[in-house]
PDB file of C-alpha atoms in Angstrom:
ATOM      1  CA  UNK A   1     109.135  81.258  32.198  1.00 48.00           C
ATOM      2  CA  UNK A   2     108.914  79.914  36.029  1.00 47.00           C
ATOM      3  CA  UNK A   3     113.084  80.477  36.073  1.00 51.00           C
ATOM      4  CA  UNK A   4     112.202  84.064  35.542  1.00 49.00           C
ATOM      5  CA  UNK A   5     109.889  85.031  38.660  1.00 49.00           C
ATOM      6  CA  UNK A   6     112.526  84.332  41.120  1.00 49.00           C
ATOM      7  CA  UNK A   7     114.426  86.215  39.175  1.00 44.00           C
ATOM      8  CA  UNK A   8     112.806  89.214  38.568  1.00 50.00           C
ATOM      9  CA  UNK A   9     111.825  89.538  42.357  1.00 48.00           C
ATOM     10  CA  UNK A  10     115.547  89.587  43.024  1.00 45.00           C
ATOM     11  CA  UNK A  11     115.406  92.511  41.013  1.00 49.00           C
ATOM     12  CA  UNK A  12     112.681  94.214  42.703  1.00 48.00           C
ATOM     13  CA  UNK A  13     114.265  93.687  46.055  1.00 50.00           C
ATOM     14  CA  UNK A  14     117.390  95.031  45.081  1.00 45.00           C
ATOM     15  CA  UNK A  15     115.389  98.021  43.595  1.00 48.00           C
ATOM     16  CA  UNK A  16     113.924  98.677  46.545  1.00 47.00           C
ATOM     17  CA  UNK A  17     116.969  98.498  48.668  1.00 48.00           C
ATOM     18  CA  UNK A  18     118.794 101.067  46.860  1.00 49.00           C
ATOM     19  CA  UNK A  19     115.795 103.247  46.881  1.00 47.00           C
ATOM     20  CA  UNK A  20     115.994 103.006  50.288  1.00 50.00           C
ATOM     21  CA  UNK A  21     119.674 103.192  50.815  1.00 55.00           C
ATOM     22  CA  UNK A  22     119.582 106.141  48.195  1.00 71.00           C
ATOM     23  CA  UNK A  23     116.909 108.171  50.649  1.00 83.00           C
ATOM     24  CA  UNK A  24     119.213 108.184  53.258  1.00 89.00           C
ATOM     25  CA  UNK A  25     122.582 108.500  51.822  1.00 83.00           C
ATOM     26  CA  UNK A  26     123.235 111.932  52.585  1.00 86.00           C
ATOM     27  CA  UNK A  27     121.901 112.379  56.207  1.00 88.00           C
ATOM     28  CA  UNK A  28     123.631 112.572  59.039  1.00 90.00           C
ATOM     29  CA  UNK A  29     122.348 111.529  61.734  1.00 89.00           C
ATOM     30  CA  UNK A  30     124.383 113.207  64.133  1.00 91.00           C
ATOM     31  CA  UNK A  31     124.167 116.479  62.717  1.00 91.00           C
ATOM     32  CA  UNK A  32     120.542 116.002  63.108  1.00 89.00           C
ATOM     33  CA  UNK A  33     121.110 115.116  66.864  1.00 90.00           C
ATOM     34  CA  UNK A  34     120.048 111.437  66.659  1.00 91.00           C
ATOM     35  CA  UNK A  35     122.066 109.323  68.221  1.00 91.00           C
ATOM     36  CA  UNK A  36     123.018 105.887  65.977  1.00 92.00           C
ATOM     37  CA  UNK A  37     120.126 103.590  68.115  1.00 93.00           C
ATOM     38  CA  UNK A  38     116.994 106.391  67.171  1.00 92.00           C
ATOM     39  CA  UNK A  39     118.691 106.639  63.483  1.00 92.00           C
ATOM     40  CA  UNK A  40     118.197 102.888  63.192  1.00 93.00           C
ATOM     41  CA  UNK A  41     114.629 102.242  64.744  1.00 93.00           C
ATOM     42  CA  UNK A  42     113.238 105.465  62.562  1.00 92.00           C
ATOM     43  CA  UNK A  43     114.980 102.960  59.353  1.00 91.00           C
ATOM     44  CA  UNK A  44     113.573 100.092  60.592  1.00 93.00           C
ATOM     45  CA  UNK A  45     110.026 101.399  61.399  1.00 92.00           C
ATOM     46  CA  UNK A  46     109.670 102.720  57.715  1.00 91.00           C
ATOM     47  CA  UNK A  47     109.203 106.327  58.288  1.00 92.00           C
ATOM     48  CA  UNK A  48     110.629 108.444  55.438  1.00 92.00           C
ATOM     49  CA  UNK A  49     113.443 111.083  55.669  1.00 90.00           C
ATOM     50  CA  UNK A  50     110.771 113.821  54.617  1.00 92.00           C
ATOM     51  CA  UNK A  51     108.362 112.797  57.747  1.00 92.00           C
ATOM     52  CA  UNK A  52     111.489 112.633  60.033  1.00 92.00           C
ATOM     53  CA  UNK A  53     112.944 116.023  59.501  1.00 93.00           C
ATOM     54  CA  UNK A  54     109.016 117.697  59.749  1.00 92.00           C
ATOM     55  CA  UNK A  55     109.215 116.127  63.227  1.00 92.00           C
ATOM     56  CA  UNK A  56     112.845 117.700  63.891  1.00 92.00           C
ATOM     57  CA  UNK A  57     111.963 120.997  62.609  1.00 92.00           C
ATOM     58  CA  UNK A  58     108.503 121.576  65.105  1.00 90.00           C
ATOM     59  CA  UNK A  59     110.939 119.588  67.903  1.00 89.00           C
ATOM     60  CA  UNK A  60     109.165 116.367  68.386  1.00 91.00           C
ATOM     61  CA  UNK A  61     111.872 113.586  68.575  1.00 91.00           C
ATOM     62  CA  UNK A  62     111.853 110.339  66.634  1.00 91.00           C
ATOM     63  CA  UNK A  63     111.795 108.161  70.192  1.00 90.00           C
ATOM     64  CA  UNK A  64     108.928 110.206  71.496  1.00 90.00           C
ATOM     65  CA  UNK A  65     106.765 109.950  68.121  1.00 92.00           C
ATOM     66  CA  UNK A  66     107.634 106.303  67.728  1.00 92.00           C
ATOM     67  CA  UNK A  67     106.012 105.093  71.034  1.00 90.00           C
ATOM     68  CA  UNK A  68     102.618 106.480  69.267  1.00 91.00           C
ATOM     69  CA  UNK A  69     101.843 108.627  72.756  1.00 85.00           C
ATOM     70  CA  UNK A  70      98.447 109.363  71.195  1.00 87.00           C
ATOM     71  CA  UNK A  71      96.739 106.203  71.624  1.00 85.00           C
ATOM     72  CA  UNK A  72      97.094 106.419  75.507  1.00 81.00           C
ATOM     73  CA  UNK A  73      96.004 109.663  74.973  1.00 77.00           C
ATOM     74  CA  UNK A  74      93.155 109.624  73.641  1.00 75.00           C
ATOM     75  CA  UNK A  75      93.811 112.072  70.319  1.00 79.00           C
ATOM     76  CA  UNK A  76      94.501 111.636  67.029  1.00 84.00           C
ATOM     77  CA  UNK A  77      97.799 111.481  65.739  1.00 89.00           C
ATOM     78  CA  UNK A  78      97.455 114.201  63.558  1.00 90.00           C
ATOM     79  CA  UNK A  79      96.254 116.475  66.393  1.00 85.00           C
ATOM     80  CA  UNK A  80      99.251 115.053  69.048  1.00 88.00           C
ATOM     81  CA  UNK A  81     101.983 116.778  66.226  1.00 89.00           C
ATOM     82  CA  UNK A  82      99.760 119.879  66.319  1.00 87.00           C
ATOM     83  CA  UNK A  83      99.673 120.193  70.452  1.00 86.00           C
ATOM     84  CA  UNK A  84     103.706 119.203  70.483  1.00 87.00           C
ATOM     85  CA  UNK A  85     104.641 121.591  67.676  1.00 87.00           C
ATOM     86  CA  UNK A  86     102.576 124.425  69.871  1.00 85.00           C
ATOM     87  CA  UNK A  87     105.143 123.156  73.011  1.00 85.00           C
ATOM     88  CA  UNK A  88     102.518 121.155  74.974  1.00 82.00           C
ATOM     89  CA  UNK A  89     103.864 118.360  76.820  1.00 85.00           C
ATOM     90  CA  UNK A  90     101.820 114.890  77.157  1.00 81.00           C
ATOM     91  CA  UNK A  91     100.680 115.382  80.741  1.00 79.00           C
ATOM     92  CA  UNK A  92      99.237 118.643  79.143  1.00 79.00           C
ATOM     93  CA  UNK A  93      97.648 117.263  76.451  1.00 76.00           C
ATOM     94  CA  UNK A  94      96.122 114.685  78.583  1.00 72.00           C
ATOM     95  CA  UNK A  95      94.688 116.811  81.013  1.00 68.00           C
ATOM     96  CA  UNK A  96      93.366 119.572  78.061  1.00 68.00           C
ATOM     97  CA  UNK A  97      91.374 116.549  76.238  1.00 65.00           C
ATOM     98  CA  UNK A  98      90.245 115.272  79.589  1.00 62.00           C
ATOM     99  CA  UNK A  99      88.451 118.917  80.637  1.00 58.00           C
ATOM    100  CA  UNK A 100      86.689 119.029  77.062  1.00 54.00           C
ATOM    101  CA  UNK A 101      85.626 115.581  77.282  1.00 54.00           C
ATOM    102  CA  UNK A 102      82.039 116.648  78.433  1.00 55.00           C
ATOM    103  CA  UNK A 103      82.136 115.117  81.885  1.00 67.00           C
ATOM    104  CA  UNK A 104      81.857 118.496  84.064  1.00 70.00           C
ATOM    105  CA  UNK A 105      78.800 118.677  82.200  1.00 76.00           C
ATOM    106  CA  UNK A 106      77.773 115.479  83.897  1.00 79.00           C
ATOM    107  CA  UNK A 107      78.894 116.260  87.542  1.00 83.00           C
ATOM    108  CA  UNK A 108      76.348 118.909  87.192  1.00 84.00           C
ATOM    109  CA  UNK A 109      73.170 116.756  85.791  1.00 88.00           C
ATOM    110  CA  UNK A 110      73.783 114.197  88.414  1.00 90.00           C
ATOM    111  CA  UNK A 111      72.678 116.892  90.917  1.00 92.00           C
ATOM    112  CA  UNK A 112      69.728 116.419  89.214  1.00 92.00           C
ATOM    113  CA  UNK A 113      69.983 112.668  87.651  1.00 92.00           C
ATOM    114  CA  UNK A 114      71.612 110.816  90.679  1.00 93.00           C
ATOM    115  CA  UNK A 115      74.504 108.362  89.144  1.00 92.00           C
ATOM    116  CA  UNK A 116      74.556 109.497  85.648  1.00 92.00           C
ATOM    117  CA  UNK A 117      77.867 110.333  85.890  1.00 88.00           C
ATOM    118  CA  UNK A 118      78.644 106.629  88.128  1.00 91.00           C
ATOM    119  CA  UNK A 119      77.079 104.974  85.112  1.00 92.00           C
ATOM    120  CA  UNK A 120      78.373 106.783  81.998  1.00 86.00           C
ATOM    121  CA  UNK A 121      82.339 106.600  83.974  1.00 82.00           C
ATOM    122  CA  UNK A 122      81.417 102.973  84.426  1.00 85.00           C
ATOM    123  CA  UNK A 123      81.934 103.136  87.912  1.00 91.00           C
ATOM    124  CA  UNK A 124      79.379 100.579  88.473  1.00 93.00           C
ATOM    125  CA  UNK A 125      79.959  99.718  92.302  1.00 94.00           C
ATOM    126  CA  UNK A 126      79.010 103.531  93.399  1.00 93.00           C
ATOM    127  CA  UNK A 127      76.259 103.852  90.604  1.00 93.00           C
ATOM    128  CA  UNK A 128      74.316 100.493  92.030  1.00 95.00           C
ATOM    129  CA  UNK A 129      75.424 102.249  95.687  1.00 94.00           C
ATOM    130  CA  UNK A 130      73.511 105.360  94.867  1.00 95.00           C
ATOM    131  CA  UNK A 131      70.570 103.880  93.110  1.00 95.00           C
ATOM    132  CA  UNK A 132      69.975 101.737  95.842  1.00 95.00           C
ATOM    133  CA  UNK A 133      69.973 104.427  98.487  1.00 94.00           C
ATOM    134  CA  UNK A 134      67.439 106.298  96.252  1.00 95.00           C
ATOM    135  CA  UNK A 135      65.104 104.053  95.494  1.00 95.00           C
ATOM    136  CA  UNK A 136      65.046 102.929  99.509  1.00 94.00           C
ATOM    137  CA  UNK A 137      64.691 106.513 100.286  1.00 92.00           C
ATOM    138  CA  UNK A 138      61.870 106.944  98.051  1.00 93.00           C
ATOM    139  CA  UNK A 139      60.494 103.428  98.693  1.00 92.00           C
ATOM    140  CA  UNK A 140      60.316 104.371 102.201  1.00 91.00           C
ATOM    141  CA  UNK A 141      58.992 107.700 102.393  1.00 91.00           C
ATOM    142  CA  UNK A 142      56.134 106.659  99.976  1.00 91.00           C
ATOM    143  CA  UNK A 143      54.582 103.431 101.470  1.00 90.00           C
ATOM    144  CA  UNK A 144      56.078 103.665 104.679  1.00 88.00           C
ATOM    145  CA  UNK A 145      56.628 107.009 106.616  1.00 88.00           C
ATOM    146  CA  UNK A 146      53.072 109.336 107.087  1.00 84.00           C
ATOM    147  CA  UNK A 147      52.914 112.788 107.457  1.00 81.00           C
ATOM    148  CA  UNK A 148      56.180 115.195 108.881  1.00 85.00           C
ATOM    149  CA  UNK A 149      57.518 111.821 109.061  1.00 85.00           C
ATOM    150  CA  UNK A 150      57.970 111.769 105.403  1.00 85.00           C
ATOM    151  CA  UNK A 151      59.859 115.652 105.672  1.00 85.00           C
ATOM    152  CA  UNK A 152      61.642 114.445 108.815  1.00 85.00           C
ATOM    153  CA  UNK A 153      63.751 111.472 107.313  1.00 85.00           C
ATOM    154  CA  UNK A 154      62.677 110.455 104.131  1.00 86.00           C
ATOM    155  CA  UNK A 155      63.553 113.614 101.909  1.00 91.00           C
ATOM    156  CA  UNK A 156      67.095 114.392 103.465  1.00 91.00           C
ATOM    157  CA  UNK A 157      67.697 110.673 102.684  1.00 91.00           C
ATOM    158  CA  UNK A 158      66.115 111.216  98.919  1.00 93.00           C
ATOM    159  CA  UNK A 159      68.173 114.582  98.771  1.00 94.00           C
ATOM    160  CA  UNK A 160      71.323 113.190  99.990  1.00 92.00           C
ATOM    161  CA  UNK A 161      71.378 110.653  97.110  1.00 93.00           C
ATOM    162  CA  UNK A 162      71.240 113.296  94.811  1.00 94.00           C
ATOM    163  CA  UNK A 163      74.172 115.313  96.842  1.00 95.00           C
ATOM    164  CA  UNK A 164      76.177 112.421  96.991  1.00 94.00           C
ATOM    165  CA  UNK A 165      76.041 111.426  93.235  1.00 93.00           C
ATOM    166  CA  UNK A 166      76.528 115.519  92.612  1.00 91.00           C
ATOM    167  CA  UNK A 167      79.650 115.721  94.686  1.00 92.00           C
ATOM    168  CA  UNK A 168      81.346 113.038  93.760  1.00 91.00           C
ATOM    169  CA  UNK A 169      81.006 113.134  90.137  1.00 89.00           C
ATOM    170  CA  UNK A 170      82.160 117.599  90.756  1.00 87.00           C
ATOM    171  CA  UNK A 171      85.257 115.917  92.578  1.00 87.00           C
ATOM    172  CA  UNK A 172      85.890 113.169  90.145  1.00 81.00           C
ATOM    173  CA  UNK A 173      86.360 115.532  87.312  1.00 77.00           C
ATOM    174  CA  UNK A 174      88.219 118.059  89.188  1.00 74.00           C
ATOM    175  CA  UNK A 175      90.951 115.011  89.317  1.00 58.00           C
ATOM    176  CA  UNK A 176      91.222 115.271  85.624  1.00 50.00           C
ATOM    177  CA  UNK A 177      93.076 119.226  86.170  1.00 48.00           C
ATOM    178  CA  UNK A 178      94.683 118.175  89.417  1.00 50.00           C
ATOM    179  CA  UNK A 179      95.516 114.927  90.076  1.00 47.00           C
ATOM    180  CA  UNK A 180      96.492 115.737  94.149  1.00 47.00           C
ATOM    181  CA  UNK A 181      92.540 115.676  94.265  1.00 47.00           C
ATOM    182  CA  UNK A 182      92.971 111.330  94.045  1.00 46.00           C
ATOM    183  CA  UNK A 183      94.542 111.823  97.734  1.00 49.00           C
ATOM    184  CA  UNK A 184      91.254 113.523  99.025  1.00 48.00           C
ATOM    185  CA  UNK A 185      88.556 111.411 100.038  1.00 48.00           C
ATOM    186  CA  UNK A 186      84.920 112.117 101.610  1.00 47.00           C
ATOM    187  CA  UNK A 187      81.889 111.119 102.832  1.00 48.00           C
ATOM    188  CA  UNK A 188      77.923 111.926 103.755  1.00 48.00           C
ATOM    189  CA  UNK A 189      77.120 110.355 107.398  1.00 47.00           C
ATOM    190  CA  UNK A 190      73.233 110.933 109.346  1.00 49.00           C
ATOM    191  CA  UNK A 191      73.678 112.414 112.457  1.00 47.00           C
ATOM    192  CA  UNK A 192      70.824 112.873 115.237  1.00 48.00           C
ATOM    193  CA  UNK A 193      68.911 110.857 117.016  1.00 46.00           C
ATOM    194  CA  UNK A 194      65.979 112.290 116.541  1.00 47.00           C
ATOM    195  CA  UNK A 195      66.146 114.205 113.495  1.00 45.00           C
ATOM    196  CA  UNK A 196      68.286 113.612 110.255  1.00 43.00           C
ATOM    197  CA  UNK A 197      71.817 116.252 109.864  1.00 46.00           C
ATOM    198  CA  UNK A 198      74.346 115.612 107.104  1.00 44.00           C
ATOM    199  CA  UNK A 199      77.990 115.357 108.212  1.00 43.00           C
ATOM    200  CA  UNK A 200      81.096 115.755 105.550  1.00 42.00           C
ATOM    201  CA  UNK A 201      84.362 114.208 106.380  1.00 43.00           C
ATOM    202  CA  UNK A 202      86.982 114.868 104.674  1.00 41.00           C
ATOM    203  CA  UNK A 203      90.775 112.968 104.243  1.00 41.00           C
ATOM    204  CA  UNK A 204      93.897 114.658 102.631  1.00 37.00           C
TER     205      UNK A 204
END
């Protein structure tokens, strides 16, 4: 009985590698527009003839769908067919998924919320930046400044946490859409020697 299990997975192999062989045997590759490298890695990566030609027909090629684009992406793979088949590229996709991920949503609240945004981006470094500057602004205007004092230079300082958190989180997401944004940098300096004035510079 042990003589026969070697045997009878023999068999099974060779089953299987006729009903593989046999899946193929009347495609041509060429007339498909694959060249002989893509017809081999869509054999060896197990994808069936029935899946391949779905992916000819809505113009998605083999090489493209093989590198599994949607993972960098973000998306399902599912809905990465759907946005190809419809003639969006990847950069497109990328960017579309990016503006309905929920962050604009967030550059606005941190007008409100300084470093929400900072924190749920993880951008750690500028979210401990602008908590710090808060809490010293509102620190100081509380047990230390009296009076106009407390209008003069500790609100701009309070308000200008929550501008700073605000604009950069608006810019960050804008980079999402348009990534010539990345090369624009800016910044939120005092002013005055005697009172407090906010000066933007801006880099391109």
């Amino acid at each position: 009985m042990k003589k026969l299990f070697p045997v009878i997975a023999l068999c099974f192999t060779v089953a299987f590698a006729q009903f593989e062989d046999d899946e193929w045997a009347d495609f041509d590759y060429r007339e498909a527009g694959l060249s002989q490298t893509e017809f081999q890695n869509v054999k060896e990566s197990g994808m069936s003839k029935e899946k391949l030609l779905h992916l000819l027909e809505i113009g998605i090629r083999p090489s493209a769908y093989l590198k599994q684009p949607w993972n960098d992406l973000g998306v399902s793979e599912e809905e990465w067919i759907k946005q190809r088949s419809e003639g969006m590229e990847d950069g497109e996709i990328d960017r579309t998924y990016k503006n309905d991920s929920g962050n604009q949503g967030l550059a606005a609240l941190s007008f409100l919320v300084p470093s929400i945004y900072q924190w749920n981006t993880d951008q750690m470094v500028m979210a401990i930046a602008i908590d710090a500057l808060w809490v010293a602004a509102v620190a100081t205007t509380i047990f230390v400044l009296d009076g106009k004092e407390r209008i003069q230079y500790g609100v701009p300082f309070i308000v200008g946490a929550h501008v700073w958190s605000g604009v950069h989180a608006l810019v960050s997401t804008l980079w999402d859409s348009n990534p010539d944004a990345r090369n624009f940098t800016w910044g939120i300096v005092p002013t005055g020697k005697s009172s407090f004035a906010a000066a933007a510079t801006v880099k391109f």
